[in-house]
Amino acid sequence: MTLPSGVRLETGPGGLDRLSVETTACTAELFLQGAHLCRWQPAGHPHPVLWMSRASRFEAGAPIRGGVPVCFPWFGPRAGDAAAPPHGFARTRPWAIESVSSTPGGEVDMRLVLRADAATLAIVQQAFSAVFSLRLGHTLRMALEVTNDGAEAFRFEEALHTYFTVADVRQVSVDGLAGATYLDKTDGGRRKTQSEPVVRIAAETDRLYLDTTAGVSLIDPGLARRITVEKTGSASSVVWNPWIAKSRAMPDFGDDEWPEMICIETVNAVDNAVVLAPGACHELSATVTVTALEG
Ligand code: TA6
């Protein structure tokens, strides 16, 4: 495959193949395993946008900790199968490069594909095609398009499980979810309402917001920036920070890393799971923009 200038296919840590991007618009890295974007840095921005754990594993078949895990065809634990890996199999399967191109302005378009095969059919008896497409530039647009290639309806969950870098998670606020219903995973999954205008993090926070199509903004005074996530085809959002105890419990997450990250995830899960008729397709997208905090 001929790659545009500024894009290389190389072997990364753990022998995992990755596409690396260095253009006038941005730098980025995406592992073919999981179509996993681990780095995206728009030109002119001094601080990393996506967060990566310094303890992440890079091994075939092991989930990478940070960046944008692609969660599919289930979110969180698999219902009725405690042995199944959380967040589905897409993030640990090899995706194939369908196309890579660039624009005169240095933006890079990638399309990667994952199709049902014997390995996935052994887990979920469903024929599907998934295309993960990205436009990497001064903004980041990601889209997950799933097609039901089977003869029966296909119910699935999905998420772009995006990890963002922050100066100190205790100082940030998350705007756009006021009034939404959420499942509080730190409180037995109880249904609650986001009564505060913005979400602040002062303890382990793990909330699945339902029936919300609104964009979400992360205001980070420490890095003097606002990160906005606009979405389409998504009715759920997640806000997650593991805090102290959960960080210690995860071997691929440094004990002292929790203050420097927050997940704002673009999701369809639980009440908002997608049900596709045979032959139908569905797209979820997220567009990430980074701007300086005014004033
Ligand atoms: O999206 C939040 C969450 O479901 C948390 O409950 C936590 O489990 C996190 O995902 C990380 O999941 P992972 O399987 O990547 O360790």
Short mmCIF file of N, CA and C and ligand atoms in Angstrom, two decimals, residues 63-65 69 75-76 86-87 91 161 163 185 206 238 240 246 250 252 263 265, ligand 1:
data_model
loop_
_atom_site.label_atom_id
_atom_site.label_comp_id
_atom_site.label_asym_id
_atom_site.label_seq_id
_atom_site.Cartn_x
_atom_site.Cartn_y
_atom_site.Cartn_z
N PRO A 63 -5.35 -5.39 25.75
CA PRO A 63 -5.85 -4.03 25.54
C PRO A 63 -4.78 -2.99 25.88
N ILE A 64 -4.75 -1.92 25.11
CA ILE A 64 -3.84 -0.80 25.34
C ILE A 64 -4.55 0.19 26.26
N ARG A 65 -3.83 0.73 27.24
CA ARG A 65 -4.45 1.61 28.24
C ARG A 65 -4.23 3.07 27.86
N PRO A 69 -9.67 3.54 22.93
CA PRO A 69 -10.12 2.15 22.69
C PRO A 69 -11.45 2.13 21.95
N PHE A 75 -20.32 -3.19 25.75
CA PHE A 75 -19.66 -2.14 26.54
C PHE A 75 -19.61 -2.61 27.99
N GLY A 76 -18.40 -2.48 28.62
CA GLY A 76 -18.30 -2.98 30.00
C GLY A 76 -18.31 -4.49 30.00
N PRO A 86 -13.81 -7.28 29.07
CA PRO A 86 -14.67 -6.10 29.08
C PRO A 86 -14.53 -5.30 27.79
N HIS A 87 -15.64 -4.66 27.38
CA HIS A 87 -15.65 -3.76 26.24
C HIS A 87 -15.51 -4.45 24.89
N ARG A 91 -11.26 -4.14 20.28
CA ARG A 91 -10.06 -3.38 20.66
C ARG A 91 -8.81 -4.26 20.75
N HIS A 161 -13.83 5.11 23.58
CA HIS A 161 -13.56 5.23 25.03
C HIS A 161 -12.36 6.19 25.25
N TYR A 163 -9.55 8.73 26.28
CA TYR A 163 -8.81 9.18 27.45
C TYR A 163 -8.18 10.55 27.13
N LYS A 185 -21.97 3.75 38.30
CA LYS A 185 -21.33 2.46 38.50
C LYS A 185 -20.56 2.40 39.82
N ASP A 206 -17.74 7.12 37.74
CA ASP A 206 -17.94 6.18 36.62
C ASP A 206 -19.42 6.23 36.27
N VAL A 238 -20.06 8.67 28.64
CA VAL A 238 -19.50 8.20 29.91
C VAL A 238 -18.46 9.20 30.39
N TRP A 240 -15.45 9.07 33.27
CA TRP A 240 -14.79 8.11 34.17
C TRP A 240 -13.43 8.61 34.63
N LYS A 246 -8.95 2.33 42.63
CA LYS A 246 -9.11 1.60 41.36
C LYS A 246 -7.83 1.70 40.54
N MET A 250 -5.48 -1.65 39.02
CA MET A 250 -5.27 -1.95 37.59
C MET A 250 -3.78 -2.06 37.32
N ASP A 252 -2.16 -2.15 34.62
CA ASP A 252 -1.67 -1.37 33.46
C ASP A 252 -2.04 0.11 33.62
N CYS A 263 -11.71 10.17 31.29
CA CYS A 263 -12.34 9.63 30.08
C CYS A 263 -13.65 10.34 29.84
N GLU A 265 -16.41 9.60 27.03
CA GLU A 265 -16.60 8.54 26.04
C GLU A 265 -17.90 8.74 25.25
O1 TA6 B 1 -15.93 3.40 30.69
C1 TA6 B 1 -15.64 3.26 32.07
C2 TA6 B 1 -15.29 1.81 32.34
O2 TA6 B 1 -16.34 0.96 32.01
C3 TA6 B 1 -14.90 1.69 33.82
O3 TA6 B 1 -15.88 0.99 34.54
C4 TA6 B 1 -13.55 0.96 33.76
O4 TA6 B 1 -13.75 -0.44 33.78
C5 TA6 B 1 -13.02 1.47 32.42
O5 TA6 B 1 -14.16 1.42 31.57
C6 TA6 B 1 -11.81 0.76 31.90
O6 TA6 B 1 -12.16 -0.46 31.39
P1 TA6 B 1 -10.97 -1.41 30.88
O7 TA6 B 1 -11.62 -2.67 30.44
O8 TA6 B 1 -10.29 -0.69 29.77
O9 TA6 B 1 -10.07 -1.57 32.06
#
